PDB file of C-alpha atoms in Angstrom:
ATOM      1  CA  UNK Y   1      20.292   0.975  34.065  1.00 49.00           C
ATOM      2  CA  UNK Y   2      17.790  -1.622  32.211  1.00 50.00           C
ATOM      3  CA  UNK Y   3      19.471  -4.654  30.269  1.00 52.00           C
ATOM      4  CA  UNK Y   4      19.727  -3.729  26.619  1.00 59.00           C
ATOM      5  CA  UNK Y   5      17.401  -5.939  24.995  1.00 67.00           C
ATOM      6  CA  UNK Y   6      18.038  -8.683  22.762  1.00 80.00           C
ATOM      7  CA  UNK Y   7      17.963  -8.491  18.597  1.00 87.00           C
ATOM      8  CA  UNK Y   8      14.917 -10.933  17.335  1.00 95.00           C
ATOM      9  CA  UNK Y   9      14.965 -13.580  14.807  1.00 97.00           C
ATOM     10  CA  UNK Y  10      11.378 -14.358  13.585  1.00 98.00           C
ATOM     11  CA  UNK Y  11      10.034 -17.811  14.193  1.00 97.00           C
ATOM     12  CA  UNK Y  12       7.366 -19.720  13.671  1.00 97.00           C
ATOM     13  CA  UNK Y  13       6.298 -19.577  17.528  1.00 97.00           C
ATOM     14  CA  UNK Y  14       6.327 -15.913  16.875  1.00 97.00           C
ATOM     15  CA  UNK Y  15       4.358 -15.654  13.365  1.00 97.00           C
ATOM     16  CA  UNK Y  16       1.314 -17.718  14.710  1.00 96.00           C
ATOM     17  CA  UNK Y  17       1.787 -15.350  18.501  1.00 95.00           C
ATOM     18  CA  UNK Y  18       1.093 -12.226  16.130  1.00 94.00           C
ATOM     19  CA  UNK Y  19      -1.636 -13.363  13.965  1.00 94.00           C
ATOM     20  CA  UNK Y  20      -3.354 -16.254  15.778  1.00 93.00           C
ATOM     21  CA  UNK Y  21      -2.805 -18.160  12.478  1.00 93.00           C
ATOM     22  CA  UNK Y  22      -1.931 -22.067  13.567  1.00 92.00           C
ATOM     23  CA  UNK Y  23      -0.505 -22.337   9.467  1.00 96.00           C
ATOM     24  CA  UNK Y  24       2.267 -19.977   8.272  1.00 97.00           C
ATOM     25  CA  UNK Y  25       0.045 -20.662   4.788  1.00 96.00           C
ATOM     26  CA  UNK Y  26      -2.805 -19.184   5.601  1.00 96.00           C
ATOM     27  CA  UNK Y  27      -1.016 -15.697   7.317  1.00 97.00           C
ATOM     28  CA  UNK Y  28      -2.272 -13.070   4.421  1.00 97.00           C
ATOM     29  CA  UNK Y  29      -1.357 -10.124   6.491  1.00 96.00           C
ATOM     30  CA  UNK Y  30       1.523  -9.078   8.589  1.00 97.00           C
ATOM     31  CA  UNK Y  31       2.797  -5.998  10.706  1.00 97.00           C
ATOM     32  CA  UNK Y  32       5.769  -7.026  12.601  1.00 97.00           C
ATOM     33  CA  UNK Y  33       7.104  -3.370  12.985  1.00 97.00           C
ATOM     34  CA  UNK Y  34       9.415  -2.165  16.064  1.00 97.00           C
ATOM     35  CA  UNK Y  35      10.146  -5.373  17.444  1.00 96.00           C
ATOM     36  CA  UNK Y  36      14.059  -5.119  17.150  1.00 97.00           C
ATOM     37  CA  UNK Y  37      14.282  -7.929  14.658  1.00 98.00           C
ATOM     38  CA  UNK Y  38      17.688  -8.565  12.706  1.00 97.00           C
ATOM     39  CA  UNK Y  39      16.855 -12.025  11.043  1.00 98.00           C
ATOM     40  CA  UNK Y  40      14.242 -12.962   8.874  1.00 98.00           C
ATOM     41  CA  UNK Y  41      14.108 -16.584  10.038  1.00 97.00           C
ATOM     42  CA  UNK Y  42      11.113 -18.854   9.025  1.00 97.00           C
ATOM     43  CA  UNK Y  43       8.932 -15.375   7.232  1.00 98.00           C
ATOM     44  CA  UNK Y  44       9.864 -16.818   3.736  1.00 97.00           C
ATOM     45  CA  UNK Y  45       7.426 -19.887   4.585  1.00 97.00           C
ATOM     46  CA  UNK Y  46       4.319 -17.451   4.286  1.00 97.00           C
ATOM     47  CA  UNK Y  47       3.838 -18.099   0.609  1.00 97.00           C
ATOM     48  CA  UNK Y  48       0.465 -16.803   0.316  1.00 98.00           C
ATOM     49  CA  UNK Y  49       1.509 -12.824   2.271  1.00 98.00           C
ATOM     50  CA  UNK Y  50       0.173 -10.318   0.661  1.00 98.00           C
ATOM     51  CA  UNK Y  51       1.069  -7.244   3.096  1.00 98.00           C
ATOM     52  CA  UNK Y  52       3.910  -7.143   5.432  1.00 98.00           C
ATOM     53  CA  UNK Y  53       5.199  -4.350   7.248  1.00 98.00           C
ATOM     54  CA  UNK Y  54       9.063  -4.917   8.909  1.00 98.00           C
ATOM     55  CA  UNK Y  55       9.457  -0.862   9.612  1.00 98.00           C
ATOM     56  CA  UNK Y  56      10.892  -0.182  12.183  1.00 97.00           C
ATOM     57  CA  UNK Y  57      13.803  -2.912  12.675  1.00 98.00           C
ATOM     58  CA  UNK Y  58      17.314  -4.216  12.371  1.00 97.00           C
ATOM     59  CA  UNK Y  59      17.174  -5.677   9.168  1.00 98.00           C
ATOM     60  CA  UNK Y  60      20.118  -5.870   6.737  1.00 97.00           C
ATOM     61  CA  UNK Y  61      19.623  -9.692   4.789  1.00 98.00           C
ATOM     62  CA  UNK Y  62      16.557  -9.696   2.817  1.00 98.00           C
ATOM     63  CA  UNK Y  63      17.036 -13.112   1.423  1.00 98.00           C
ATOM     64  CA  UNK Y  64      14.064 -15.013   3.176  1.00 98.00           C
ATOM     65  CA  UNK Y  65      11.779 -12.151   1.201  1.00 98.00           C
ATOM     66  CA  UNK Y  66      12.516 -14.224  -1.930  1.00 98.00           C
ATOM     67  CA  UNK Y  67       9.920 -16.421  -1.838  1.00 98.00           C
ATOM     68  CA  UNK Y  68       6.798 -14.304  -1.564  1.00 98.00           C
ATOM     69  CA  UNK Y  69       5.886 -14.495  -4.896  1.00 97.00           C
ATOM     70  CA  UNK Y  70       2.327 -13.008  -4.395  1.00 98.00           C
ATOM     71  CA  UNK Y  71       3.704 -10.109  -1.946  1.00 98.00           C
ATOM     72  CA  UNK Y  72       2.041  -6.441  -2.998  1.00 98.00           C
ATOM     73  CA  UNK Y  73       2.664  -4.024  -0.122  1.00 98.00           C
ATOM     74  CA  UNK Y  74       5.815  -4.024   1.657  1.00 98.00           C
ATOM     75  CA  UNK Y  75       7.093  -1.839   4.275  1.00 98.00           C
ATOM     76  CA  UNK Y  76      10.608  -1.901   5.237  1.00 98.00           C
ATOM     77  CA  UNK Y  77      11.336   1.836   6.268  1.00 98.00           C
ATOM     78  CA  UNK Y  78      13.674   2.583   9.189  1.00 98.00           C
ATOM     79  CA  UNK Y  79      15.750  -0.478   8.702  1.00 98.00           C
ATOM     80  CA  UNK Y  80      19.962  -1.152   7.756  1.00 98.00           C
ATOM     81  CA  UNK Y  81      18.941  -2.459   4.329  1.00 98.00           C
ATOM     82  CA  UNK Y  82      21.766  -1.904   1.553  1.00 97.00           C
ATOM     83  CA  UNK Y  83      21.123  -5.036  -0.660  1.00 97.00           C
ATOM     84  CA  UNK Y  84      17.746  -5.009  -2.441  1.00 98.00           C
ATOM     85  CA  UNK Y  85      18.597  -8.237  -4.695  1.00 97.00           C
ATOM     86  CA  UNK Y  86      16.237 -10.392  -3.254  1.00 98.00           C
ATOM     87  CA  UNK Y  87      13.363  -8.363  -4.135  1.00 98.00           C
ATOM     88  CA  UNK Y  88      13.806  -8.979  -7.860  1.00 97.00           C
ATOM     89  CA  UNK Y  89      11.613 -12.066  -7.137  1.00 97.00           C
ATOM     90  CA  UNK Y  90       8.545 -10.430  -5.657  1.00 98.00           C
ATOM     91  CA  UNK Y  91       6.984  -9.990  -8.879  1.00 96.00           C
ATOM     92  CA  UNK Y  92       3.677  -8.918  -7.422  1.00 98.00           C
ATOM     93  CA  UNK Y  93       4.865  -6.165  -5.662  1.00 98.00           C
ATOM     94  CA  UNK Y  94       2.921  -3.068  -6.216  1.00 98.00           C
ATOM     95  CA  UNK Y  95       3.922  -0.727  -3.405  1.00 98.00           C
ATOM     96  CA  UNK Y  96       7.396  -0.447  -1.122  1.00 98.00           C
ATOM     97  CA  UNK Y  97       8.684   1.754   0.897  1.00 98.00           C
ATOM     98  CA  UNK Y  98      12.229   1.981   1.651  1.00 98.00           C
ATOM     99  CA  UNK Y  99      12.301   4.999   3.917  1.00 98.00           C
ATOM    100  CA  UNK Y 100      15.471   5.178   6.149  1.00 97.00           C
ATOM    101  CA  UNK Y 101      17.991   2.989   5.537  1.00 98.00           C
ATOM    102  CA  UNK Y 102      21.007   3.319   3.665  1.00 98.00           C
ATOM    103  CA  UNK Y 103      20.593   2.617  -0.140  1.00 98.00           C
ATOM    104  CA  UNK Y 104      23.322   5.074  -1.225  1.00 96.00           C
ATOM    105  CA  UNK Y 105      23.100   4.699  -5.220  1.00 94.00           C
ATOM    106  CA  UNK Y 106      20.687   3.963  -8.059  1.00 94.00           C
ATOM    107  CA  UNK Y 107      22.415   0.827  -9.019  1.00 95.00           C
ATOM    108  CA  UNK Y 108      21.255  -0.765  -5.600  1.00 96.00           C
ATOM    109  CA  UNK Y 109      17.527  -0.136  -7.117  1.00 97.00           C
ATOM    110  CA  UNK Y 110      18.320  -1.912 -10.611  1.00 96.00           C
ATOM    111  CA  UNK Y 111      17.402  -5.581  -8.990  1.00 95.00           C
ATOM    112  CA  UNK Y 112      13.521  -3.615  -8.620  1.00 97.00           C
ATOM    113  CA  UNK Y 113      13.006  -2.409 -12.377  1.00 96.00           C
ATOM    114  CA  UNK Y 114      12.113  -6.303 -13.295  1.00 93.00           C
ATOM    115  CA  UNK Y 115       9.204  -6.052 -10.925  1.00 97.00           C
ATOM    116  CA  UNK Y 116       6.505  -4.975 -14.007  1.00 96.00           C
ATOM    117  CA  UNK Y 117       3.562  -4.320 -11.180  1.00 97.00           C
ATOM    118  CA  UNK Y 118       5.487  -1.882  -9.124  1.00 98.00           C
ATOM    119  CA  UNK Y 119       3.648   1.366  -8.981  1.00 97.00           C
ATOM    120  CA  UNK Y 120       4.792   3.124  -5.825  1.00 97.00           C
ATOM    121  CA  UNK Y 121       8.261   3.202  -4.116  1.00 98.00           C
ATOM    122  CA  UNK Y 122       9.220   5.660  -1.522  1.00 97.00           C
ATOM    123  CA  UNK Y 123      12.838   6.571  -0.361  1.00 98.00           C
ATOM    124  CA  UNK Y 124      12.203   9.244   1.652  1.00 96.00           C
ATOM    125  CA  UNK Y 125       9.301  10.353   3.636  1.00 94.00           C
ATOM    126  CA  UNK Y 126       9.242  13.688   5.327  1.00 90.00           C
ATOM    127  CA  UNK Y 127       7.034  13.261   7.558  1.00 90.00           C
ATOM    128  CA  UNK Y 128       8.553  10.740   9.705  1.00 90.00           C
ATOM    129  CA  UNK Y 129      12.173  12.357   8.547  1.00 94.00           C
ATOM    130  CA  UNK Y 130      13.598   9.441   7.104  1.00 96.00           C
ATOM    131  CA  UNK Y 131      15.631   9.337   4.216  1.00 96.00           C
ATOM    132  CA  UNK Y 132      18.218   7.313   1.938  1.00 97.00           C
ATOM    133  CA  UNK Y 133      22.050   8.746   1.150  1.00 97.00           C
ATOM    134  CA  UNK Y 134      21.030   8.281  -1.957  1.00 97.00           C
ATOM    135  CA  UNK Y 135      18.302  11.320  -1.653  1.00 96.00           C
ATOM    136  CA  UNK Y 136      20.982  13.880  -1.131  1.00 95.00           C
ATOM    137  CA  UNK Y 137      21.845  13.828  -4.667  1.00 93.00           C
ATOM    138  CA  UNK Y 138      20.745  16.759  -6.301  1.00 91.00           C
ATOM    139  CA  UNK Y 139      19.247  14.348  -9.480  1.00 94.00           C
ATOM    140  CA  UNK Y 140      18.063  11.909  -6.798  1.00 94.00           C
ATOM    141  CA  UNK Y 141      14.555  12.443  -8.497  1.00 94.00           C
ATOM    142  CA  UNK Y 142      15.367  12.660 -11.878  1.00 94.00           C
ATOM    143  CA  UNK Y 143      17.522   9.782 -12.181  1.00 95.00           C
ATOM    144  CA  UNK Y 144      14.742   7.445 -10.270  1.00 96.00           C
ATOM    145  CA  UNK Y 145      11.948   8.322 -12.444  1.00 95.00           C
ATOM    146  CA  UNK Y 146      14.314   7.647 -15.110  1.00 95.00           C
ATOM    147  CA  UNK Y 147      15.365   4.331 -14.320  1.00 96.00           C
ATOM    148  CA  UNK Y 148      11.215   3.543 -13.117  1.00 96.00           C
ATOM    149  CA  UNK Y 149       9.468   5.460 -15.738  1.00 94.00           C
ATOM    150  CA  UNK Y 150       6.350   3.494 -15.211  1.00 94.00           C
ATOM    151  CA  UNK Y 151       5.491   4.743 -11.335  1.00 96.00           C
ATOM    152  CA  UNK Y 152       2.818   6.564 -10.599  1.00 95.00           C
ATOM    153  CA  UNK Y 153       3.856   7.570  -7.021  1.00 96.00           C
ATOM    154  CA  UNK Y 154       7.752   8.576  -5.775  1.00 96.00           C
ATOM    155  CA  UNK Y 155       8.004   9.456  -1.993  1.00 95.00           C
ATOM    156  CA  UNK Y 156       4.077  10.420  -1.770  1.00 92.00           C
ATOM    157  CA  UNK Y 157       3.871  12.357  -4.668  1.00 93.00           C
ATOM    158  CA  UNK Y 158       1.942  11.326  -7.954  1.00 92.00           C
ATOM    159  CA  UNK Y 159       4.134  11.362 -11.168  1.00 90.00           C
ATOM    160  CA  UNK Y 160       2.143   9.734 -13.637  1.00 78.00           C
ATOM    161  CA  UNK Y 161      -1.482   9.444 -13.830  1.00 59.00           C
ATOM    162  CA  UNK Y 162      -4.388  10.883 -12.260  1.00 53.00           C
ATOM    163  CA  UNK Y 163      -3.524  13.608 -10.027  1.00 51.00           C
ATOM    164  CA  UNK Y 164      -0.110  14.216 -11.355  1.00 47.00           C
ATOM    165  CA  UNK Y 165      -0.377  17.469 -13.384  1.00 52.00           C
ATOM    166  CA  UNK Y 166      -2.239  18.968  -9.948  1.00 50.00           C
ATOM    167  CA  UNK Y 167       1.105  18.293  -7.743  1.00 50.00           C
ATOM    168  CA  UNK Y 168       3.501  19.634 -10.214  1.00 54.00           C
ATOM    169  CA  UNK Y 169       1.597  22.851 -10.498  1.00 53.00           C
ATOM    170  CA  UNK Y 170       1.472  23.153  -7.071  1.00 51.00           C
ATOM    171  CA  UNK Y 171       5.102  22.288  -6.683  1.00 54.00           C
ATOM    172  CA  UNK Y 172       5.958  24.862  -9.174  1.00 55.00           C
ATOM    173  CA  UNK Y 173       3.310  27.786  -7.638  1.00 55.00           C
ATOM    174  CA  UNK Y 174       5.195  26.750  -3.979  1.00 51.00           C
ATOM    175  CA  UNK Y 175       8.976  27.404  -5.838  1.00 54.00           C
ATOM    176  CA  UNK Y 176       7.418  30.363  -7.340  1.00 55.00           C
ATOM    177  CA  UNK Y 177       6.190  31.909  -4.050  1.00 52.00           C
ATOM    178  CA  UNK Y 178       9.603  30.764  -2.012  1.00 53.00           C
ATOM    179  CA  UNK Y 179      11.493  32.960  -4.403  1.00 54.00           C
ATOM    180  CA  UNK Y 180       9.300  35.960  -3.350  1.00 49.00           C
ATOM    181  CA  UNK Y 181       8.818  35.525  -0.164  1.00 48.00           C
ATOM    182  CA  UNK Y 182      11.437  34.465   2.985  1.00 53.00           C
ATOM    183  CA  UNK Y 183       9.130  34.582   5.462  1.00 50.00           C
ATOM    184  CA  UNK Y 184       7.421  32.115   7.417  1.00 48.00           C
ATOM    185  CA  UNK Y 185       3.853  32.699   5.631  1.00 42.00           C
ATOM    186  CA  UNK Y 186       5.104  30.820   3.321  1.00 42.00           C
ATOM    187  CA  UNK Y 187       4.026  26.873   3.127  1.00 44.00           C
ATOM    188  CA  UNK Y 188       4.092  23.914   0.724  1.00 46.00           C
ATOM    189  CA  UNK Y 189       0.963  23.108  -1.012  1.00 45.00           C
ATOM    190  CA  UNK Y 190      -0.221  19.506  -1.207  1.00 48.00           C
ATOM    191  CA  UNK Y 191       2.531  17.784   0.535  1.00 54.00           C
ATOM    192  CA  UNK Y 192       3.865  14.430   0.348  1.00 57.00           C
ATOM    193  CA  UNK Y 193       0.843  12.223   2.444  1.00 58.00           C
ATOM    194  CA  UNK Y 194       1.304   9.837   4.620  1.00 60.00           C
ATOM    195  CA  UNK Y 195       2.330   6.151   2.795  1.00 59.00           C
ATOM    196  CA  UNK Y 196      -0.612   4.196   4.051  1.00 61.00           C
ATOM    197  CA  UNK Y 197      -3.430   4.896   6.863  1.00 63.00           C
ATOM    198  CA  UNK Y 198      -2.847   3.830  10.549  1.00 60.00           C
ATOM    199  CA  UNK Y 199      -5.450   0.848   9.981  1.00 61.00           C
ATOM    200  CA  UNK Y 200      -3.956  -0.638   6.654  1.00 60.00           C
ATOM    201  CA  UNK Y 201      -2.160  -3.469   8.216  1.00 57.00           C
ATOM    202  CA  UNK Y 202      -5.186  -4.807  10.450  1.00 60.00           C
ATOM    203  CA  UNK Y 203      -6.356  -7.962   8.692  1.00 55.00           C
ATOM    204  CA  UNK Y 204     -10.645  -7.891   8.798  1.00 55.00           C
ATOM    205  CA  UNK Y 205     -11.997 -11.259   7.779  1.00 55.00           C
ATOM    206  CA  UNK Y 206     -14.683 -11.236   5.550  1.00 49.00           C
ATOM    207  CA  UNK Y 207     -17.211 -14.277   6.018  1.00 47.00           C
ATOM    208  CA  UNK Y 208     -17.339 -16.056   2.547  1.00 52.00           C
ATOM    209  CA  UNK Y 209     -21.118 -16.686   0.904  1.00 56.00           C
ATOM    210  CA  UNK Y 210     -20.988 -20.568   2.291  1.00 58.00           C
ATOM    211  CA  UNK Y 211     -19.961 -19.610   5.121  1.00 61.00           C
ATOM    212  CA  UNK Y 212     -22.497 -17.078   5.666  1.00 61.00           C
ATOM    213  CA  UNK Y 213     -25.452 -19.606   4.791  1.00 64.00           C
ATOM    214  CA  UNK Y 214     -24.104 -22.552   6.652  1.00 63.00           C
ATOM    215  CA  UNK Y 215     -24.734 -20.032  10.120  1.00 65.00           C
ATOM    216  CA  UNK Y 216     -28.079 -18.566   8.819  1.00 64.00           C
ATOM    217  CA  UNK Y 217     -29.009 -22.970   8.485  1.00 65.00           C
ATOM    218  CA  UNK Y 218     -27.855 -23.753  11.385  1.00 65.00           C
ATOM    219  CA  UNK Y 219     -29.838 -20.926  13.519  1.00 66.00           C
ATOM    220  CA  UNK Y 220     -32.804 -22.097  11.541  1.00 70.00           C
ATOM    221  CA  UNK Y 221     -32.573 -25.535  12.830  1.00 64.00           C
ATOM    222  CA  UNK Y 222     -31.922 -24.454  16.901  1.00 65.00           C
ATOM    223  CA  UNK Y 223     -34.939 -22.320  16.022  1.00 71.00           C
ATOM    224  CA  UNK Y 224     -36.980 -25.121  14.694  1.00 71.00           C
ATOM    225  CA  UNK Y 225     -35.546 -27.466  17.339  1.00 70.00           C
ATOM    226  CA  UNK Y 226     -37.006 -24.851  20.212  1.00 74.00           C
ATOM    227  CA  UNK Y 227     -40.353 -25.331  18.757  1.00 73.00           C
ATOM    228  CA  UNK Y 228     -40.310 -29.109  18.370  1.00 68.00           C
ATOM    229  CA  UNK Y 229     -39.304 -29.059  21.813  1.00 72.00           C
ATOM    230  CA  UNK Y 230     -42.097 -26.391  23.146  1.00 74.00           C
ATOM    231  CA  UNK Y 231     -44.286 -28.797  21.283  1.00 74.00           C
ATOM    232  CA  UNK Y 232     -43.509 -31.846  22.643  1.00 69.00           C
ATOM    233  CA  UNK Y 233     -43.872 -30.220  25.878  1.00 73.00           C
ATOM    234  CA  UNK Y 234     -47.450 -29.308  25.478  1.00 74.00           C
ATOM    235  CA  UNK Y 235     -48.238 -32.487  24.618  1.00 69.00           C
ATOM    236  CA  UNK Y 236     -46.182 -34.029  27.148  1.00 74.00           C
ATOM    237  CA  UNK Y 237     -48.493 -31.603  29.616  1.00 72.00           C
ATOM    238  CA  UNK Y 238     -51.682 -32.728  28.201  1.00 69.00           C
ATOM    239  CA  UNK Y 239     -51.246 -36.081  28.339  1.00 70.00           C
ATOM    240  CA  UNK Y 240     -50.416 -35.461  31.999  1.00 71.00           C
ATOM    241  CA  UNK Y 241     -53.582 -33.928  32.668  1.00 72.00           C
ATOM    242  CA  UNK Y 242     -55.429 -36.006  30.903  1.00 69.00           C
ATOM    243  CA  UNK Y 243     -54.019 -39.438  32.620  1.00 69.00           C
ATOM    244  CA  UNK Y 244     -54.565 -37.591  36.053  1.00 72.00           C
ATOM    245  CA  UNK Y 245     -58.618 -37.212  35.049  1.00 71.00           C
ATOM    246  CA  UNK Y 246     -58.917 -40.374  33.957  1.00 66.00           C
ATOM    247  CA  UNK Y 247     -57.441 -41.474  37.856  1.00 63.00           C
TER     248      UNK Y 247
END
């Protein structure tokens, strides 16, 4: 039988391992998911995050989360999360998903209504099959886009905004056709969609305009250095032969 493995606190050795970053600054994106990690550690010292996804993990404390202040996607599905206090400071948040863990009541989502960006929160996601105790209550939906009236997106589905008029009618046509027919020809029409695409957490540096025109200068000069130096060859040649005539 293999050794159980050990529970992972996240460290600084182990931020700059995962992104090649040598300043916990300068980290804008993160994907630390499935890594069996319990404490938050040293992540709160990446003040300048912008996506971070924890799915995946053993995490119960989100405490160290308090000090991402510019923070917009967050992932912390498949976790042991409770307590979402700490998230009340996070006021750039735009997008979280809190798929599989065990919020059991609306009050535990009161410390996220101050968050005036948030657009998008999902508690359940059937894809993957995860869900919250909370979703098993029969006004589970109601009550949520009560208490968030300004989302535009619950678990996948649009609720406000463009789009949103589509998925209800469909939603209603798919209740419509479930009550005539039991059979298995029957299938849900425009489905919650995956929460973000495969690549989304893959940082791709964009080279900045200075940046860009200090490497276009600098090949210019190697280039113009190759022909100084093909010219001063020449000459270097023709003075050659013309010392070895003059012999």
């Amino acid at each position: 039988m293999e050794p159980e493995k050990e529970n992972v606190k996240i460290t600084a050795e182990l931020l700059k391992s995962r992104t090649g970053e040598f300043d916990l600054e300068s980290i804008l994106f993160l994907k630390l998911n499935n890594l069996r990690i319990c404490n938050l550690g040293c992540i709160g010292e990446c003040v300048n995050l912008e996506r971070l996804d924890l799915s995946g993990n053993e995490i119960s404390n989100l405490a160290p989360l308090a000090s991402l202040k510019l923070l917009t996607v967050l992932n912390l599905s498949a976790n042991r999360i409770i307590n979402l206090d700490p998230l009340s400071s996070c006021e750039n948040l735009q997008s979280i998903n809190l798929a599989g863990n065990l919020i059991s009541s609306v009050d535990a989502l009161r410390s996220l209504i101050y968050l005036k960006n948030l657009e998008s929160i999902r508690l359940q996601d059937k894809i993957c099959n995860f869900s919250n105790p909370i979703c098993m209550n029969t006004a589970y939906r109601s009550t949520v886009l009560e208490l968030f009236p300004n989302i535009k997106v619950l678990d996948g589905e649009r609720v406000s905004g463009r789009g949103s008029d589509l998925y209800q009618l469909c939603k209603d046509i798919d209740a419509s056709l479930k009550g005539f027919y039991n059979n298995d020809l029957t299938c849900e029409l425009l489905g919650p969609k995956r929460w973000v695409e495969k690549d989304y957490w893959e940082f791709k540096p964009v080279l900045s305009t200075a940046i860009a025109d200090a490497t276009k200068k600098f090949y210019d000069v190697v280039k113009e250095c190759r022909q100084l130096n093909s010219t001063a060859a020449d000459a270097i040649a023709v003075t050659k032969r013309t010392l070895n005539t003059m012999n």
